[in-house]
XYZ file of C-alpha atoms in Angstrom:
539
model
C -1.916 -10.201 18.957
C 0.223 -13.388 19.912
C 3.082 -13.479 21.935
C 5.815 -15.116 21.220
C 6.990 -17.403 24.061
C 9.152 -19.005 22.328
C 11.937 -15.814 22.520
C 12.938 -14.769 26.382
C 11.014 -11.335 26.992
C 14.372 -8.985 28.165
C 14.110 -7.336 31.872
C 15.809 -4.179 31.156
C 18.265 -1.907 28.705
C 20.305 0.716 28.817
C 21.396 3.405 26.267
C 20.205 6.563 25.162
C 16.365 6.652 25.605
C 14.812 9.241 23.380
C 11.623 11.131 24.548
C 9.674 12.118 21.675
C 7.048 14.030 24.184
C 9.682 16.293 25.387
C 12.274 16.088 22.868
C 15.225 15.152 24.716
C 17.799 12.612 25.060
C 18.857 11.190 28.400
C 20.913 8.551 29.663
C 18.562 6.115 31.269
C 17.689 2.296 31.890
C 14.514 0.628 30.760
C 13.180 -1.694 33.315
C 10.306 -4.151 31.969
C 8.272 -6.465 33.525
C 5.713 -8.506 31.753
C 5.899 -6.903 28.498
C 5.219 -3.377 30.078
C 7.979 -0.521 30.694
C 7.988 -0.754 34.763
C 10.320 2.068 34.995
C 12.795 4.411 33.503
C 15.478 5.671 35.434
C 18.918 7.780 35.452
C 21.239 5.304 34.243
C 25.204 6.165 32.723
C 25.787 5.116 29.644
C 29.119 5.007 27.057
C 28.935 7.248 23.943
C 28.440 4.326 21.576
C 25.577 3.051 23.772
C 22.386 2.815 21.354
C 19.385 5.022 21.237
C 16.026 3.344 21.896
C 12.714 4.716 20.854
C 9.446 4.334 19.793
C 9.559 2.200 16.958
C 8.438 2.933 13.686
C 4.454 2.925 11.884
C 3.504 3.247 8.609
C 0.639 5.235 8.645
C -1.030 3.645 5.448
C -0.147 0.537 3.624
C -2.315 -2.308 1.679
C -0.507 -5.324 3.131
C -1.753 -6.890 -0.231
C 0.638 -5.168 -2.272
C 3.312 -6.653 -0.225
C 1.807 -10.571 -2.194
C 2.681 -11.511 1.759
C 0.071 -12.239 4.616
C -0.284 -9.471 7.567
C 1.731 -11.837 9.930
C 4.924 -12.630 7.448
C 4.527 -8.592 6.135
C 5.440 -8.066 10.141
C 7.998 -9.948 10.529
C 10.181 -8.676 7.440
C 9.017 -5.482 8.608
C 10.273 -5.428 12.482
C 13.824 -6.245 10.870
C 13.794 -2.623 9.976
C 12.319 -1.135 13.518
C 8.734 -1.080 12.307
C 6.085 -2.218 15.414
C 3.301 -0.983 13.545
C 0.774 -0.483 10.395
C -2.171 1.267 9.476
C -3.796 -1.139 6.882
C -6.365 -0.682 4.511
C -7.638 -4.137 3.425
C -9.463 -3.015 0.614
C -7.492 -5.263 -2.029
C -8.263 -8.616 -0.481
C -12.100 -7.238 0.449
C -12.351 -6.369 -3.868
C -11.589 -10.169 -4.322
C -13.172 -11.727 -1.305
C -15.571 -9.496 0.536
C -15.995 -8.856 4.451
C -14.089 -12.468 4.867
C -11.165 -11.404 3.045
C -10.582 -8.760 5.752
C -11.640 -11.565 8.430
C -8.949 -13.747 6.871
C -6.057 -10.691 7.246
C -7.556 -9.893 11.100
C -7.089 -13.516 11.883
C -3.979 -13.683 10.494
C -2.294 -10.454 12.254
C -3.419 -11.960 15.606
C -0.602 -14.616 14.554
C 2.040 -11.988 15.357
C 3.749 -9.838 17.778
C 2.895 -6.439 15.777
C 0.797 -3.658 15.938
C -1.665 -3.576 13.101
C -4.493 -1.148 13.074
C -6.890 -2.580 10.333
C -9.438 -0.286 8.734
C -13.245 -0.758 7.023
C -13.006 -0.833 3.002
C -15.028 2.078 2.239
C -15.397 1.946 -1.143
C -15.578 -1.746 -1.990
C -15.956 -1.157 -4.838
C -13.950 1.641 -5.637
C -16.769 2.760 -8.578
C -19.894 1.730 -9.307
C -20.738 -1.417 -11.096
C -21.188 0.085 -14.822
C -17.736 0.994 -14.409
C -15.936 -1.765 -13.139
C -16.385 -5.395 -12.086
C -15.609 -6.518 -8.501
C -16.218 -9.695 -7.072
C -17.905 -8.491 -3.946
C -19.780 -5.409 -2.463
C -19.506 -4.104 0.980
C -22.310 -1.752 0.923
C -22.882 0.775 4.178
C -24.563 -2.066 6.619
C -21.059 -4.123 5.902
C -19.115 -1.429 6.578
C -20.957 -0.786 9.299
C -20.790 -3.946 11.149
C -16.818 -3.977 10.639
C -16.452 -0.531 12.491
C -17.916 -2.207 15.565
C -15.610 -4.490 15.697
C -12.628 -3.738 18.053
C -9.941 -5.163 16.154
C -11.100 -2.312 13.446
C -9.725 1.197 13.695
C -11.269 3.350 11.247
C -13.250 3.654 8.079
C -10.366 2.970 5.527
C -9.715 5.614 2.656
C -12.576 6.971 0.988
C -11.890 7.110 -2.300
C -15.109 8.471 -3.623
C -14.990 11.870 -3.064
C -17.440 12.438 -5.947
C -19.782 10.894 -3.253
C -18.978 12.814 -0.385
C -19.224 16.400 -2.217
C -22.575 15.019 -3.875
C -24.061 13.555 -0.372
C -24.216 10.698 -1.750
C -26.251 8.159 0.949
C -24.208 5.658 0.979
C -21.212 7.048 1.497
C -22.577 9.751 3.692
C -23.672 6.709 6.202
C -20.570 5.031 6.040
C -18.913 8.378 7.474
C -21.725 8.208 10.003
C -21.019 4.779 11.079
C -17.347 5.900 12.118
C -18.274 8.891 13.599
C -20.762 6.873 15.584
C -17.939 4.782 16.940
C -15.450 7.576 17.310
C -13.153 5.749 14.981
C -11.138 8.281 12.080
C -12.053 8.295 8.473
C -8.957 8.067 6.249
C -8.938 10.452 2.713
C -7.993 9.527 -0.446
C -8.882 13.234 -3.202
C -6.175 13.488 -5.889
C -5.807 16.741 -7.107
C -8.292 18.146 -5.077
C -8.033 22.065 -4.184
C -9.885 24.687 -2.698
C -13.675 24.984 -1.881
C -14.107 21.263 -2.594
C -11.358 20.088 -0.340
C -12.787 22.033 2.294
C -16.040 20.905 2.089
C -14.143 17.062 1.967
C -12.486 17.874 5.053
C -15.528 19.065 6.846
C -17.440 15.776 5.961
C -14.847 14.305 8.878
C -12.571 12.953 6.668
C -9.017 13.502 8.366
C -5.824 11.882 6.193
C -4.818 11.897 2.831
C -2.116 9.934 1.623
C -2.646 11.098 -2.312
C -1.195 14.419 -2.178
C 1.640 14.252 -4.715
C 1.901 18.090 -5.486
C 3.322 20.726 -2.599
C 0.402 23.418 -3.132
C -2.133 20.768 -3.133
C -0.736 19.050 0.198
C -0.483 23.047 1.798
C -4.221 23.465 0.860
C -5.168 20.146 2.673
C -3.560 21.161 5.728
C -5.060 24.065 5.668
C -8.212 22.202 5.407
C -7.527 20.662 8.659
C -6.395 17.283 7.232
C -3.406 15.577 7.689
C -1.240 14.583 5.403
C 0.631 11.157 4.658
C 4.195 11.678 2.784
C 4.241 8.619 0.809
C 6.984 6.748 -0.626
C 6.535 3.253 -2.051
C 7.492 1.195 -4.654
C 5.422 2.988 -7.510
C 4.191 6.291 -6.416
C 6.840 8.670 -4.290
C 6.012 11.758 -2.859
C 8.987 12.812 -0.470
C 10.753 14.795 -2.748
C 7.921 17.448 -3.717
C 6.234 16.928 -0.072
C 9.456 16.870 2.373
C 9.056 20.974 2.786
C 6.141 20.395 4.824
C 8.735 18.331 7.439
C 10.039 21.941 8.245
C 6.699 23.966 7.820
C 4.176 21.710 10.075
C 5.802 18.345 11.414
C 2.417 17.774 13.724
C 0.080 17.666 10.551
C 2.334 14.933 8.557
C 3.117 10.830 8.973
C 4.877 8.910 6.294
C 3.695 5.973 4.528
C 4.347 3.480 1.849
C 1.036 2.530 0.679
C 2.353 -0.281 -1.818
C 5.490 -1.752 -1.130
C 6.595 -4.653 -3.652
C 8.099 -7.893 -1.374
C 11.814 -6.790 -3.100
C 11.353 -3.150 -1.554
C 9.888 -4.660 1.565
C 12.614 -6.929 2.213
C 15.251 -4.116 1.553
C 13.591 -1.293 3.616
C 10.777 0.450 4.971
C 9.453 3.359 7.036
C 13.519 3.568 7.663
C 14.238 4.741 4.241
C 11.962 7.689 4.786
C 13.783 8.363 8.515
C 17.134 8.304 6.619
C 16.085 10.559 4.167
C 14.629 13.297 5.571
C 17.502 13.028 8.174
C 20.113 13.676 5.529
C 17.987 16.474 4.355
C 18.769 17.974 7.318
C 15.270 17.947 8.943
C 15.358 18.679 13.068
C 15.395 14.576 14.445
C 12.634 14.973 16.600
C 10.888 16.606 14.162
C 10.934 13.235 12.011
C 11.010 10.659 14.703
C 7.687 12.073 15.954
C 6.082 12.212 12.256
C 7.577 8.187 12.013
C 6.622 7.165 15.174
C 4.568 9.086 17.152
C 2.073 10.442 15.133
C 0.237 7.413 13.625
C -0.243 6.159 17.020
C -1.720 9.219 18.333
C -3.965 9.884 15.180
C -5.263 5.963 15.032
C -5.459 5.489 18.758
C -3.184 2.543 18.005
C -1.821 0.200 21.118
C 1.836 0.879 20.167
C 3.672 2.151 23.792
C 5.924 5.226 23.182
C 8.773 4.648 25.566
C 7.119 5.470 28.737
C 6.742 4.233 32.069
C 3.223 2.048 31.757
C 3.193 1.781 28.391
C 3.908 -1.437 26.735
C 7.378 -1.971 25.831
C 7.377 -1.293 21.517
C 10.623 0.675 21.086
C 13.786 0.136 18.656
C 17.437 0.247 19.421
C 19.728 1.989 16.512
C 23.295 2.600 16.232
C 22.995 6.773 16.228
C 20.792 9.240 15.226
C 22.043 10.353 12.087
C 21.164 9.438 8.338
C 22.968 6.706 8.434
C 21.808 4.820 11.553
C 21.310 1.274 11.695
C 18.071 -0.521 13.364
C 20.129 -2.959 16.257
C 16.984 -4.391 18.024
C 13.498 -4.473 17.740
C 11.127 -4.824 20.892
C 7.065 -5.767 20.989
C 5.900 -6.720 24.164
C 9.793 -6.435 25.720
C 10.285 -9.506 23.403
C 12.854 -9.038 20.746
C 11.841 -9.514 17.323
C 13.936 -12.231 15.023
C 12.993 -14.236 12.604
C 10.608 -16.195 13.766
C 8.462 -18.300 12.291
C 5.240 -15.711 11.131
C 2.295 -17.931 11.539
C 0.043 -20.696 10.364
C -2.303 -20.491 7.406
C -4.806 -22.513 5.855
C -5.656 -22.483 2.138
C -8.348 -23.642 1.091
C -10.177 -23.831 -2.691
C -12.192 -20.591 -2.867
C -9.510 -18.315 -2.086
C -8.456 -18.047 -5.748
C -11.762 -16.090 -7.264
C -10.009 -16.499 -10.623
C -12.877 -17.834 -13.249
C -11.697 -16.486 -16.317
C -11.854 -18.864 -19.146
C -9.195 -19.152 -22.087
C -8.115 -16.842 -24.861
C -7.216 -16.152 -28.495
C -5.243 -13.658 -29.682
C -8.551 -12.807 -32.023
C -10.156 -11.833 -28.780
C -7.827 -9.083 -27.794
C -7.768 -7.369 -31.288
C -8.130 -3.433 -31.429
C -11.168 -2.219 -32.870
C -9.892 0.921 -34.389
C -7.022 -0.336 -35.412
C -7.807 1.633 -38.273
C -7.738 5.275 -37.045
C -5.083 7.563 -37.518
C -5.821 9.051 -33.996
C -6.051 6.967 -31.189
C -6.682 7.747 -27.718
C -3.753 5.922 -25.424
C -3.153 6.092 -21.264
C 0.659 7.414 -21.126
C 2.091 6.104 -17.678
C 5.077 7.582 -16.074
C 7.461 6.064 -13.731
C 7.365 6.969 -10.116
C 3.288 7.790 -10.277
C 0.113 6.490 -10.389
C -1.673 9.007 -12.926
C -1.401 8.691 -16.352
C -1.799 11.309 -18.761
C -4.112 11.357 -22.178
C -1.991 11.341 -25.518
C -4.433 10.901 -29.108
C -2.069 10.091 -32.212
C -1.356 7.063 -33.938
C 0.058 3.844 -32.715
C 3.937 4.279 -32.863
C 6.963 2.209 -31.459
C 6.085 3.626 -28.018
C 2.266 2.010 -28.346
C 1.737 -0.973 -26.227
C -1.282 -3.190 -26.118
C -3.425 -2.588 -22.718
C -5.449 -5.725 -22.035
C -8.031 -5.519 -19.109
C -10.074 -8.568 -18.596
C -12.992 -9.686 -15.851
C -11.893 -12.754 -13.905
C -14.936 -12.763 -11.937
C -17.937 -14.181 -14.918
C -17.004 -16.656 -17.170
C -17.230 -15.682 -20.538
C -16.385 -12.083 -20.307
C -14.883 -10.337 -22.900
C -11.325 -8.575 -22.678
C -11.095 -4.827 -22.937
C -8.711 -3.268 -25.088
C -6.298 -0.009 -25.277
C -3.190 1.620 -26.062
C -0.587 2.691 -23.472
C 2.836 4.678 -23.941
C 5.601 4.659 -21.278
C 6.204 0.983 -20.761
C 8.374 0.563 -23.868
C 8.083 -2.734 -24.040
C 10.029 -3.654 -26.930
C 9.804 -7.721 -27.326
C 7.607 -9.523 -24.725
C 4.638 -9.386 -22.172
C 3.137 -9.245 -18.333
C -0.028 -10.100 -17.167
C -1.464 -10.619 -13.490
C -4.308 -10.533 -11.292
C -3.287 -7.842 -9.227
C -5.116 -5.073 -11.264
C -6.080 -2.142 -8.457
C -8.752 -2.266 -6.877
C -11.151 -5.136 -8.252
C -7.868 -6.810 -9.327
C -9.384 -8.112 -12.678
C -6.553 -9.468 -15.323
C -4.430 -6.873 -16.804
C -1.533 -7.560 -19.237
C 0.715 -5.211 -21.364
C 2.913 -6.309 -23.807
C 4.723 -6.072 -27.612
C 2.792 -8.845 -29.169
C -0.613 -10.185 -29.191
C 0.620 -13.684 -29.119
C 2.765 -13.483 -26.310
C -0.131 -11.053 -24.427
C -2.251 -13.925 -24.515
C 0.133 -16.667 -23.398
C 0.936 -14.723 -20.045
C -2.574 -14.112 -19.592
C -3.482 -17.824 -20.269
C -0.672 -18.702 -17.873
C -2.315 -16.706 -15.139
C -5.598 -18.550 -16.152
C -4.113 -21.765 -15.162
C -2.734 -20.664 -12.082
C -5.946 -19.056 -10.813
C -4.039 -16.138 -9.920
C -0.872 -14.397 -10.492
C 1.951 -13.041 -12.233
C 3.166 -14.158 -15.522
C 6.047 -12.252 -17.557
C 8.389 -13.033 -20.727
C 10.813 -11.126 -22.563
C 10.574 -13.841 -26.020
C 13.087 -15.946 -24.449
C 12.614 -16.269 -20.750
C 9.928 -16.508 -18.827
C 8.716 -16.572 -15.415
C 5.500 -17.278 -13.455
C 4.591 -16.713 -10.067
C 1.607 -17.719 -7.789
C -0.437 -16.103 -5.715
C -3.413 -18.645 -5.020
C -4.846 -16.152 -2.024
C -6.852 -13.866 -4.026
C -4.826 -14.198 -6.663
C -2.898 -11.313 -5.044
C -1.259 -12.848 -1.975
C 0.971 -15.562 -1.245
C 1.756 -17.650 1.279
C 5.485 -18.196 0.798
C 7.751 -15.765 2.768
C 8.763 -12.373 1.772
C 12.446 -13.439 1.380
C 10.970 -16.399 -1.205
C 9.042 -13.737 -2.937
C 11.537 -11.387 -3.099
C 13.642 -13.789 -5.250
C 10.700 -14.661 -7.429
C 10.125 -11.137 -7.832
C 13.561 -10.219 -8.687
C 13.508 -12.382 -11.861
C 10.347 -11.294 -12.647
C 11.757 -7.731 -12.510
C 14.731 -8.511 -14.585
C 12.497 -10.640 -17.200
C 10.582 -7.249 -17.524
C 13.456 -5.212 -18.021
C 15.252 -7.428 -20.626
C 11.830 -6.794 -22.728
C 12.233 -3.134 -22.357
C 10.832 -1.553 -19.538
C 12.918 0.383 -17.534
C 10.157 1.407 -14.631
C 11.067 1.287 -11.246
C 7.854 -0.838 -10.024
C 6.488 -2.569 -13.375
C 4.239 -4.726 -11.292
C 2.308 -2.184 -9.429
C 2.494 0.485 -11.916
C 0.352 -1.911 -13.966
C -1.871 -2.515 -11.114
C -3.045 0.880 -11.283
C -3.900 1.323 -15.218
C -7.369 -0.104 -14.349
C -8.128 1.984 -11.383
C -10.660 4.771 -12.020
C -10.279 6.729 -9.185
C -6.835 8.308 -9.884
C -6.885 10.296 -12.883
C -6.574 10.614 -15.903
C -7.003 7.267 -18.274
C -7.312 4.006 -16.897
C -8.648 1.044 -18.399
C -10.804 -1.168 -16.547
C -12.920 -4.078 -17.295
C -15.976 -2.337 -19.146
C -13.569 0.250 -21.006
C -11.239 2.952 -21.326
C -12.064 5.152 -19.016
C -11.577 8.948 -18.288
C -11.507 9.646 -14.491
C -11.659 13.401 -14.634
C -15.283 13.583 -16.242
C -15.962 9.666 -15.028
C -17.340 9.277 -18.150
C -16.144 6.598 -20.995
C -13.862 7.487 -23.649
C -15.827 6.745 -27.335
C-alpha cells in the first residue's frame, strides 16, 4: 500500500471515539504517531464534536464492475468512510488470466486503502462446453496465488456442483487455502438443507448469494456467514435485514457490483443508513460494517485502538442520517488525490471478434409458436423460464465469443427489458465477459455490437435517435478514466437506455448476468441457451 506524502499525516483528534469491542461511546483524544494510534485518552468534548470509528469494508465486491481500477475505486470510495474491500478479481482473471489479477494487485499498492484480494476459484465459472473464457486458472494457478501475501483467500466458489460431487479440482483448490490458513468465500444460490451443510463442511465460510430469508437462516445455521448485499443490480437488505436483529456476529454487508454512478453516489454508507433508520441497535451495525470483515479476512484495517494503525472515519452523529466528515488511512486524511499511475498497453483489450450481419443473428425457430425465453426482473440476478410466443415483451438476446475469430453469435429471447425502439451491447457479459447485446431490432443489435467491435471493448447503446459509446480498453471491462468521468458517461448511457424503454434500475449489469450459468434459471452464454438448474442445454 502507498502512502501518500503528499497530504500532512494529523497528530491527534478529538470527539466521540466509538469502541466497537465494548460497545461504548466515550469522550476521548486520538493521539497518532507515524500512522499508528499511540494513545487514546480521556479527553472533553462539545456535543456536536464528531464520532470517529472504524471505517467502513465491503466485505465482497468485483472492483471490475465498478469499469474503474482498484486504486481510483478507493479513492471515490474513502469519500464515503470506506478504508477497505474484500475483492474478488475473478472478472479481469476471465479476460486476462493470473496477470489480470497481477495487474489489479499492482495497482491497489498505488493507494492508501485496504484491499484484501482473493484467488479466482472458478476461472472459469463452468466448464469449457458451456462457456468460452479467455483463460483458465486451473488448481496449480490458484494455488500459487494463495501463497502470495498480498492474497487473502480463495475467492467465491461458485461451483458448488463440484464441491458436493468431490470434484478434484475444486476439492484441491479448497486444500490449497486451507493449507495456507487463508478463508474460502461461498457463492450456492438457492441452496438448502443437507446440501448446504455438506457445502459448509467442505470449509467454505461466506455467502454473499443468499437473496431469500429462510435460505440465509439455513446457512447460518450451517455455520456460514452471511453477506447482506446491496448493489446496483441485485439487493438483498430488504428480505435479509431481520437477520441484523437475530445474529449481528454471523452477517457483513456488501455490494458485490456497484455501477461507477452508484459508486460515486454511495457505498457501504447506504447500507449503515438504512439499517439505522430501521431501527437496528448502532453497534449492532457498525460492527457488521466495520468490524466484521476485518476480523473474518484477517485484513490490516486498525479498529480504533491503541497500536493499531490509524483507519477510522469521523461523521456528524450516529443516526440515519449521519454524514461521513473525514476519512483516515495511515492517520493521513483521505481527499482527492490523484489515484495512481497506469500503463496500457495493446493486449489488454482481448476483444477479437470479427464483424457482423444482421443475417448472422437471425432466430432459428422463428417459426414456433412456443418459444423458450429468459424473463429478467429488476433488482435480481435470476431469471425465470417463460415458453410462449414472441410478443411485444420479446427482446432479441445476442451472446457472442470475443475470444476466436470467427465464432458464431448465439441467439434467444428475453422478456423484462421492454425495450421498445433501440439496442445495448457490451463486453462486460459475467463471468467470461463475451459480447452480449439486447435490443428491439436486428439492425440496430448489430450496429451496437459492431461498435463495440471497433472499440475492442465496451459499451455501446441507442434508443433510434441517440446514441452513446463508451470505452473500456482494459479488458474490455475497465477503464482508466476516473469514476467521476465515468459516472457522466454512464449517466447518458443510462438515460439513452431508458428513452428506448427500459425502466431497470441497473440495465448494464443486469445484462451482464444473462450469460452467467451459475445463477439460475436461463442464461444464455456463448455455446447456447442454457438451463442452470439441470446444467444441461435447452433444445
Amino acid at each position: 500500500m502507498k502512502s501518500n506524502s503528499s497530504v500532512p499525516s494529523i497528530t491527534s483528534c478529538a470527539g466521540h471515539v466509538v469502541n466497537l469491542l465494548s460497545g461504548t461511546v466515550t469522550d476521548a483524544e486520538i493521539v497518532v504517531k507515524d500512522g499508528i494510534i499511540a494513545d487514546i485518552s480521556p479527553h472533553k468534548v462539545p456535543d456536536d464534536a464528531p464520532y470517529y470509528l472504524p471505517g467502513f469494508i465491503d466485505s465482497h465486491v468485483h472492483v471490475e464492475s465498478s469499469m474503474m481500477l482498484p486504486a481510483e475505486f478507493a479513492r471515490i470510495a474513502r469519500r464515503h468512510g470506506t478504508v477497505g474491500a474484500v475483492c474478488d478479481p475473478h472478472e479481469i482473471a476471465n479476460v486476462l488470466g493470473a496477470s489480470g489479477v497481477i495487474l489489479m494487485l499492482d495497482n491497489a499498492r498505488e493507494t492508501d486503502f485496504h484491499f484484501g484480494f482473493g484467488a479466482p476459484s472458478c476461472v472459469p465459472s463452468c466448464s469449457a462446453d458451456v462457456e468460452t473464457s479467455a483463460e483458465v486458472l486451473d488448481s496449480k494457478a490458484v494455488a500459487s496465488l494463495l501463497e502470495r501475501e498480498d492474497i487473502a483467500m480463495l475467492s467465491e466458489m461458485m461451483n458448488y456442483p463440484g464441491v458436493l460431487g468431490g470434484d478434484a479440482s475444486v476439492m484441491a483448490k479448497i486444500e490449497a487455502a486451507r493449507r495456507v490458513g487463508k478463508p474460502v468465500d461461498g457463492h450456492a444460490p438457492g441452496l438448502v438443507g443437507e446440501g448446504r451443510r455438506r457445502y459448509a463442511s467442505a470449509g467454505i465460510s461466506t455467502d454473499h448469494e443468499c437473496t431469500r430469508y429462510e435460505e440465509a437462516r439455513d446457512a447460518v445455521a450451517s455455520g456460514m456467514k452471511v453477506l447482506i448485499r446491496e448493489g446496483s443490480a441485485a439487493k438483498n437488505y430488504e428480505a435479509l435485514s431481520p437477520l441484523i436483529a437475530e445474529c449481528p456476529d454471523m452477517l457483513m454487508f456488501c455490494t458485490d457490483d456497484s455501477h461507477p454512478t452508484d459508486l460515486v453516489k454511495g457505498h457501504i454508507d447506504k447500507i449503515v443508513r438504512r439499517a439505522l433508520g430501521d431501527g437496528y441497535p448502532v453497534m449492532d451495525v457498525l460492527r457488521i460494517a466495520c468490524l466484521n470483515p476485518v476480523r473474518h479476512y484477517a485484513l490490516k484495517s486498525g479498529l480504533l485502538r491503541k497500536g493499531d494503525s490509524a483507519d477510522f472515519i469521523a461523521i456528524s452523529d450516529l443516526t440515519p442520517d449521519f454524514k461521513v466528515i473525514a476519512t483516515y488511512i495511515h492517520g493521513v486524511c483521505s481527499g482527492d488525490e490523484k489515484s495512481g499511475t497506469f500503463k496500457l498497453l495493446p493486449w489488454h483489450s482481448r476483444c477479437e471478434a470479427s464483424a457482423i450481419t444482421a443475417g448472422d443473428i437471425a432466430y432459428p425457430n422463428d417459426g414456433k409458436s412456443v418459444i423458450p425465453q429468459i424473463v429478467a426482473t429488476d433488482g435480481s440476478l435470476l431469471t425465470d423460464w417463460y415458453s410462449g410466443p414472441k410478443d411485444s415483451h420479446s427482446q432479441k438476446l445476442v451472446t457472442y465469443n470475443r475470444y476466436v475469430p470467427g465464432a458464431r453469435p448465439q441467439v434467444a429471447y428475453i422478456r423484462g427489458f421492454e425495450i421498445s425502439h433501440g439496442a445495448v451491447a457490451q463486453t462486460i457479459a459475467h463471468d467470461c465477459h463475451n459480447i452480449i447485446a439486447v435490443g428491439s431490432d436486428d439492425d440496430m443489435i448489430v450496429d451496437m455490437i459492431n461498435r463495440v467491435i471497433s472499440m475492442r471493448g465496451g459499451i455501446a447503446a441507442t434508443d433510434g435517435n441517440e446514441t452513446a459509446t463508451l470505452p473500456l480498453p482494459i479488458g474490455g471491462i475497465m477503464s482508466d478514466l476516473s469514476g467521476d468521468e465515468l459516472s457522466d458517461i454512464n449517466l447518458k448511457l443510462e438515460r439513452i437506455v431508458r428513452q428506448s424503454g427500459c425502466m431497470f434500475n441497473a440495465p448494464f449489469i443486469t445484462l451482464a448476468f444473462m450469460a452467467l450459468p451459475v445463477i439460475p434459471k436461463l442464461k444464455l452464454t456463448d455455446k447456447g441457451l442454457f438451463d442452470s438448474n439441470t446444467f444441461q442445454f435447452v433444445k
